[in-house]
Coordinates of C-alpha atoms in Angstrom, one line a residue:
M13 CA -24.8 -1.9 -12.9
E14 CA -23.5 0.3 -15.4
R15 CA -19.9 -1.0 -16.7
L16 CA -17.7 -4.0 -16.3
L17 CA -14.0 -3.4 -17.2
L18 CA -12.0 -6.8 -17.5
D19 CA -7.9 -6.8 -18.0
S20 CA -5.2 -8.7 -17.3
T21 CA -4.2 -6.4 -14.2
R22 CA -7.5 -6.0 -12.6
T23 CA -11.4 -5.9 -12.8
V24 CA -13.3 -2.7 -12.3
V25 CA -17.3 -2.4 -11.5
F26 CA -18.8 0.8 -12.4
Y27 CA -22.3 1.2 -10.5
H28 CA -24.7 3.5 -9.2
V29 CA -27.1 3.4 -6.1
E30 CA -30.3 5.1 -5.4
P31 CA -29.8 7.9 -2.5
A32 CA -31.4 5.5 0.5
L33 CA -28.8 3.1 -0.5
S34 CA -26.0 5.5 -0.2
E35 CA -26.4 5.6 3.5
H36 CA -25.5 2.0 4.0
P37 CA -22.0 0.6 3.0
L38 CA -22.5 -2.0 0.5
E39 CA -20.6 -5.6 0.4
L40 CA -19.4 -6.4 -3.3
K41 CA -18.6 -10.1 -4.0
M42 CA -17.7 -11.5 -7.3
A43 CA -17.5 -15.3 -8.6
D44 CA -17.3 -17.0 -12.1
D45 CA -18.7 -20.0 -13.3
K46 CA -15.6 -22.0 -12.8
G47 CA -15.6 -21.8 -9.0
N48 CA -13.4 -18.9 -8.4
N49 CA -13.9 -15.8 -6.0
Y50 CA -12.5 -12.7 -6.6
E51 CA -11.0 -10.3 -3.8
Q52 CA -12.3 -6.7 -3.7
R53 CA -9.2 -4.4 -3.4
S54 CA -10.8 -1.2 -3.2
C55 CA -14.3 1.1 -3.8
R56 CA -14.5 4.6 -4.3
G57 CA -17.5 6.8 -4.3
Y58 CA -18.7 10.1 -5.7
Q59 CA -21.4 12.1 -4.1
G60 CA -22.7 9.0 -2.4
R61 CA -24.2 7.4 -5.6
D62 CA -21.7 6.7 -8.5
F63 CA -19.0 4.0 -7.2
V64 CA -16.0 2.2 -8.7
A65 CA -15.2 -0.9 -7.2
E66 CA -11.6 -2.5 -8.1
L67 CA -11.1 -6.4 -7.9
V68 CA -8.4 -8.7 -9.0
A69 CA -8.2 -9.9 -12.4
V70 CA -10.8 -12.4 -14.0
D71 CA -9.8 -16.0 -15.1
P72 CA -9.4 -15.9 -18.9
A73 CA -11.4 -19.0 -19.3
A74 CA -14.6 -17.4 -17.3
E75 CA -18.0 -17.4 -19.4
R76 CA -20.2 -15.7 -16.7
L77 CA -19.8 -13.6 -13.7
Q78 CA -22.1 -13.3 -10.7
L79 CA -22.0 -10.3 -8.7
T80 CA -23.8 -9.7 -5.5
F81 CA -24.2 -6.7 -3.5
A82 CA -25.5 -6.7 0.0
T83 CA -25.4 -4.4 3.3
P84 CA -24.4 -5.8 6.5
D85 CA -27.5 -5.8 8.4
E86 CA -30.0 -6.7 5.5
P87 CA -30.5 -10.1 4.5
A88 CA -31.7 -9.0 0.9
R89 CA -29.0 -9.0 -1.5
A90 CA -28.9 -7.6 -5.1
Q91 CA -27.7 -10.0 -7.4
F92 CA -26.4 -9.9 -11.3
D93 CA -25.3 -12.7 -13.5
I94 CA -23.5 -11.4 -16.7
A95 CA -21.8 -13.1 -19.8
V96 CA -18.2 -12.2 -20.3
N97 CA -15.5 -12.9 -22.8
P98 CA -12.2 -11.7 -20.6
A99 CA -9.9 -13.5 -23.1
A100 CA -10.7 -11.2 -25.9
V101 CA -9.6 -7.9 -23.8
Q102 CA -6.4 -10.0 -22.0
A103 CA -5.2 -10.9 -25.5
T104 CA -4.1 -7.4 -26.2
T105 CA -2.2 -7.4 -22.8
R106 CA 1.7 -7.7 -23.5
E107 CA 3.7 -9.6 -20.7
L108 CA 7.3 -9.3 -20.1
W109 CA 9.8 -11.5 -18.0
P110 CA 12.7 -9.2 -17.9
D111 CA 14.8 -11.5 -15.6
L112 CA 16.3 -7.9 -14.3
Q113 CA 18.1 -7.8 -10.8
L114 CA 19.2 -5.0 -8.3
N115 CA 21.9 -5.9 -5.7
L116 CA 22.0 -3.1 -2.9
G117 CA 23.8 -5.0 0.0
E118 CA 21.7 -7.0 2.3
L119 CA 18.6 -6.2 0.0
R120 CA 18.0 -8.0 -3.4
L121 CA 15.3 -6.8 -6.0
D122 CA 14.1 -9.1 -8.7
V123 CA 12.0 -7.5 -11.4
E124 CA 10.1 -10.8 -12.6
H125 CA 7.1 -9.6 -14.4
V126 CA 5.8 -6.7 -16.3
L127 CA 2.1 -6.2 -17.4
L128 CA 1.2 -3.8 -20.1
G129 CA -2.7 -3.6 -20.0
V130 CA -5.4 -1.6 -21.4
S131 CA -6.2 -0.3 -18.0
R132 CA -3.0 -0.4 -16.1
S133 CA 0.7 -1.3 -16.5
Q134 CA 1.9 -3.5 -13.8
V135 CA 5.7 -4.2 -12.6
D136 CA 6.1 -7.3 -10.4
I137 CA 9.1 -7.1 -7.9
H138 CA 10.2 -9.5 -5.5
A139 CA 12.2 -8.4 -2.4
F140 CA 14.7 -10.7 -0.8
W141 CA 17.0 -10.0 2.5
P142 CA 18.8 -11.9 5.1
L143 CA 16.3 -14.0 7.4
D144 CA 18.5 -14.0 10.5
Q145 CA 19.3 -10.0 10.5
G146 CA 16.2 -8.7 12.6
I147 CA 14.9 -7.3 9.6
R148 CA 11.2 -6.3 9.9
G149 CA 10.1 -4.9 6.6
L150 CA 10.9 -2.7 3.4
G151 CA 10.7 1.3 3.3
L152 CA 9.7 2.4 -0.6
G153 CA 9.9 6.1 0.2
K154 CA 7.5 6.9 2.9
V155 CA 5.7 3.9 2.3
F156 CA 6.5 1.0 5.3
L157 CA 5.9 -2.8 4.1
P158 CA 6.1 -4.8 6.8
G159 CA 7.6 -8.8 6.1
P160 CA 6.7 -11.5 7.7
V161 CA 7.6 -12.3 11.4
M162 CA 10.3 -14.5 11.5
D163 CA 10.9 -17.4 14.2
A164 CA 14.2 -19.4 14.4
G165 CA 15.2 -18.1 10.7
K166 CA 11.8 -19.2 9.3
P167 CA 8.5 -17.1 8.4
R168 CA 5.3 -17.9 10.8
S169 CA 3.0 -15.0 9.8
A170 CA 1.7 -13.9 6.3
A171 CA 0.3 -10.6 5.6
A172 CA -0.9 -8.6 2.7
G173 CA -2.2 -5.0 1.7
F174 CA -2.8 -2.6 -0.6
V175 CA -1.4 1.4 -0.8
N176 CA -3.2 4.0 -3.1
A177 CA -0.6 6.1 -4.6
G178 CA -3.0 9.1 -5.4
R179 CA -2.8 11.1 -8.6
G180 CA -0.6 14.1 -8.7
E181 CA -0.5 14.1 -4.8
A182 CA 3.1 13.1 -4.3
P183 CA 6.3 15.0 -5.4
P184 CA 8.5 13.7 -8.0
G185 CA 10.7 11.0 -6.7
E186 CA 8.7 10.1 -3.8
Q187 CA 7.1 7.1 -5.5
A188 CA 8.2 4.7 -8.0
G189 CA 7.9 6.1 -11.5
L190 CA 7.7 4.0 -14.9
L191 CA 9.0 6.1 -17.9
D192 CA 7.9 5.1 -21.6
V193 CA 11.5 6.0 -23.1
T194 CA 10.2 5.5 -26.7
N195 CA 7.6 8.1 -26.4
R196 CA 8.9 10.1 -23.8
R197 CA 6.1 9.8 -21.5
E198 CA 5.7 9.3 -17.6
L199 CA 3.1 7.0 -16.6
A200 CA 1.2 8.2 -13.3
P201 CA 1.4 5.6 -10.3
E202 CA -1.6 4.3 -8.9
G203 CA -0.6 1.8 -6.3
I204 CA 1.5 -0.5 -4.6
E205 CA 0.0 -4.1 -3.9
W206 CA 2.3 -6.3 -1.5
Q207 CA 2.2 -9.7 0.2
T208 CA 4.5 -11.5 2.2
D209 CA 6.6 -14.6 1.0
S210 CA 6.3 -17.4 3.4
T211 CA 8.9 -19.4 1.8
S212 CA 11.8 -16.6 1.1
G213 CA 10.9 -14.2 3.9
G214 CA 10.7 -11.4 1.6
L215 CA 7.9 -9.4 -0.1
R216 CA 6.3 -9.5 -3.3
T217 CA 5.0 -6.4 -4.6
K218 CA 3.2 -5.3 -7.9
L219 CA 3.6 -1.6 -8.7
S220 CA 0.8 0.1 -10.6
F221 CA 0.7 2.7 -13.1
E222 CA -1.8 4.2 -15.8
P223 CA -1.7 2.3 -19.2
M224 CA 0.8 3.0 -21.6
I225 CA -0.7 4.6 -24.8
G226 CA 0.6 3.0 -28.1
T227 CA 3.7 0.7 -28.4
S228 CA 7.2 1.2 -26.8
R229 CA 10.6 -0.5 -27.0
E230 CA 11.8 0.7 -23.8
L231 CA 10.7 1.4 -20.4
S232 CA 12.7 2.9 -17.6
L233 CA 11.7 1.9 -13.7
R234 CA 12.7 4.4 -11.2
L235 CA 12.3 3.4 -7.4
P236 CA 11.8 5.9 -4.9
P237 CA 14.6 6.1 -2.0
L238 CA 14.8 2.4 -0.3
Y239 CA 15.1 1.6 3.5
L240 CA 15.4 -1.5 5.2
Y241 CA 13.3 -1.6 8.7
R242 CA 15.2 -3.4 12.0
T243 CA 13.6 -4.4 14.8
L244 CA 14.9 -2.7 18.1
A245 CA 16.6 -4.8 20.9
S246 CA 14.7 -2.6 23.3
P247 CA 12.0 -0.7 21.7
A248 CA 11.5 2.6 23.7
A249 CA 7.9 3.9 24.3
A250 CA 6.4 7.2 26.3
P251 CA 3.0 8.0 27.4
L252 CA 0.9 10.5 25.4
D253 CA -2.1 12.2 26.8
L254 CA -4.8 12.6 23.8
A255 CA -6.7 15.2 25.9
A256 CA -3.6 17.4 25.6
A257 CA -3.2 16.9 21.8
G258 CA -4.4 20.6 21.0
S259 CA -1.1 22.2 22.8
G260 CA 0.9 21.7 19.8
S261 CA 4.1 21.1 21.5
L262 CA 5.8 17.8 22.8
N263 CA 9.4 17.2 24.4
L264 CA 10.1 13.6 24.5
S265 CA 13.1 11.5 23.4
L266 CA 13.1 7.8 22.4
P267 CA 16.3 6.0 21.8
A268 CA 16.3 3.9 19.0
G269 CA 19.8 2.1 18.6
D270 CA 22.7 4.6 17.9
V271 CA 20.1 7.7 17.4
N272 CA 17.5 9.3 19.1
L273 CA 14.3 10.0 17.7
H274 CA 12.8 13.3 19.4
L275 CA 9.0 14.2 19.5
T276 CA 8.4 17.7 19.3
G277 CA 4.7 18.5 18.2
M278 CA 1.4 16.6 18.6
S279 CA -2.1 18.0 17.2
R280 CA -5.3 16.4 16.6
E281 CA -8.2 16.7 14.2
K282 CA -11.3 14.8 15.3
N283 CA -9.7 11.0 14.9
K284 CA -6.6 11.9 13.3
L285 CA -3.6 12.5 15.4
L286 CA -0.4 14.0 13.9
V287 CA 2.8 13.8 15.6
D288 CA 5.8 15.5 14.4
Y289 CA 9.4 14.2 14.8
Q290 CA 13.3 15.0 14.7
L291 CA 15.6 12.3 13.8
P292 CA 19.3 13.6 13.3
G293 CA 21.3 12.1 10.7
P294 CA 23.4 12.8 7.5
G295 CA 20.9 13.1 4.8
E296 CA 20.6 13.5 1.3
G297 CA 18.5 16.3 0.1
Q298 CA 15.0 15.8 1.2
W299 CA 15.7 12.1 2.3
P300 CA 17.1 11.1 5.6
L301 CA 19.5 8.5 6.6
Y302 CA 16.7 7.0 8.9
L303 CA 13.0 6.6 9.3
P304 CA 11.0 5.6 12.0
E305 CA 8.3 3.0 12.1
L306 CA 5.9 4.4 15.0
V307 CA 3.0 2.9 16.7
L308 CA 0.5 3.8 19.2
V309 CA -0.1 1.2 22.1
T310 CA -3.6 1.4 23.9
P311 CA -3.9 0.4 27.7
A312 CA -5.7 -2.8 26.4
G313 CA -2.6 -3.8 24.4
R314 CA -3.9 -2.6 21.0
E315 CA -1.2 -1.3 18.3
I316 CA -2.3 1.5 15.9
D317 CA -0.3 1.8 12.9
G318 CA 1.4 5.2 12.3
R319 CA 2.0 6.5 8.4
L320 CA 4.6 9.0 7.7
E321 CA 2.9 11.9 5.8
E322 CA 5.9 14.2 5.5
V323 CA 9.6 13.7 5.6
D324 CA 12.7 16.0 5.2
A325 CA 16.4 15.6 6.1
D326 CA 15.7 16.5 9.6
G327 CA 12.5 14.7 10.6
G328 CA 9.0 14.5 9.6
R329 CA 5.3 14.0 10.4
V330 CA 3.5 10.7 11.1
V331 CA -0.1 10.5 11.3
F332 CA -2.4 8.0 13.3
Y333 CA -6.0 7.3 12.4
L334 CA -7.6 6.6 16.0
P335 CA -10.6 4.2 16.1
T336 CA -14.0 5.9 17.3
R337 CA -13.8 4.0 20.5
M338 CA -10.9 2.7 22.2
E339 CA -10.5 -0.3 24.7
T340 CA -9.3 1.2 28.1
G341 CA -7.0 -1.2 30.5
G342 CA -10.1 -2.5 31.9
G343 CA -11.4 -4.1 28.9
Q344 CA -14.2 -1.3 28.6
A345 CA -14.7 1.2 25.6
A346 CA -14.1 4.7 26.1
A347 CA -14.8 7.4 23.5
N348 CA -11.7 9.0 22.3
T349 CA -13.0 12.5 22.9
D350 CA -13.2 11.5 26.6
P351 CA -10.0 12.2 28.7
T352 CA -10.7 9.2 30.8
G353 CA -8.6 6.4 30.0
Q354 CA -6.8 8.5 27.1
S355 CA -3.2 7.6 28.5
I356 CA -1.9 5.5 25.5
T357 CA 1.6 5.0 24.8
I358 CA 3.5 5.9 21.6
K359 CA 6.3 3.4 20.7
I360 CA 9.2 3.1 18.2
K361 CA 8.7 -0.3 16.7
S362 CA 11.8 -0.4 14.1
L363 CA 14.0 2.1 12.4
G364 CA 14.7 2.4 8.7
K365 CA 17.9 2.9 7.1
K366 CA 18.4 4.2 3.7
V367 CA 19.8 1.7 1.1
A368 CA 22.5 3.1 -0.9
G369 CA 22.9 2.2 -4.5
E370 CA 21.2 2.5 -8.1
R371 CA 17.6 2.6 -8.2
E372 CA 16.8 2.9 -11.7
L373 CA 16.3 -0.1 -14.3
T374 CA 15.8 -0.3 -18.0
I375 CA 13.3 -2.7 -19.3
P376 CA 13.4 -3.6 -22.7
V377 CA 10.0 -4.2 -24.6
P378 CA 10.6 -6.6 -27.7
A379 CA 9.0 -5.8 -30.7
L380 CA 5.7 -8.0 -31.5
D381 CA 6.1 -10.7 -34.3

């Protein structure tokens, strides 16, 4: 254990392992003396030895933390018991309740809470939409966030996740942006944490950015293009032959309501499958009117979610990460490099339509007393 960072937005653990341990994935669990257990969000490694793990924020009342490291196959555990005083660091955090709202037709976004911490800035947004309109989820640019599954107008499922933004990888306007207006400084996006709301049927999202330096009197939140995804009455599907993924060309059409999705190309890089598509429609610059949610369906019925990797006014590219072994229709596992049992189906599960309206909000930051 090298360093521990405690903040109102997250907990970050810096640790180092010997080369022999780097060959096995380590599971990290954290609890405090008040009986709280803390969920790990992500972990990054450098050269297989130095790691940075991120967990949820620690209770300000905690006095001791217990961190436990273990490998899945070994009963032995490494345990650290550490005295902490999170309240001292968290006291430097600014918290705002701006009570701001964007009404964009069927979509309503409430900016409920803003955290300006020493390691991260965070904006909490609650998204609402009609429960009886067949809306499956919300798109923030290329990122699709599924809402809860509805049954007779009531949510009957819950889900959550985290999307790492990646520093400097996305073009301007593709991700949410937070500008420190006072100091004229753009705060780089770090990720999106989301959770379905089983009461409203919408989504609660936490947009994370790098920390603000110094003091500011005004922030400007800029959202990427927004999409509402609707389920299709009869989701169209077509078979794909993974063994032919190297050929590069496809000529398949999937009807999606009033438009047709054309699959034009397919390539494969080990367990990574890339599918190119065209979806005609009036676009505005880079961002089209429609975006698809595509999934692969194995013979055993398992769905593999696709992720939009590239988007332009006429189409884009979806990437699928294939499991090392996939179930065949007979319930047996078949290596995905073997053409046997490789006939899987690509399906358009829902279609996102761009939401019109203003996507920028000014967040006042009151002066400290």
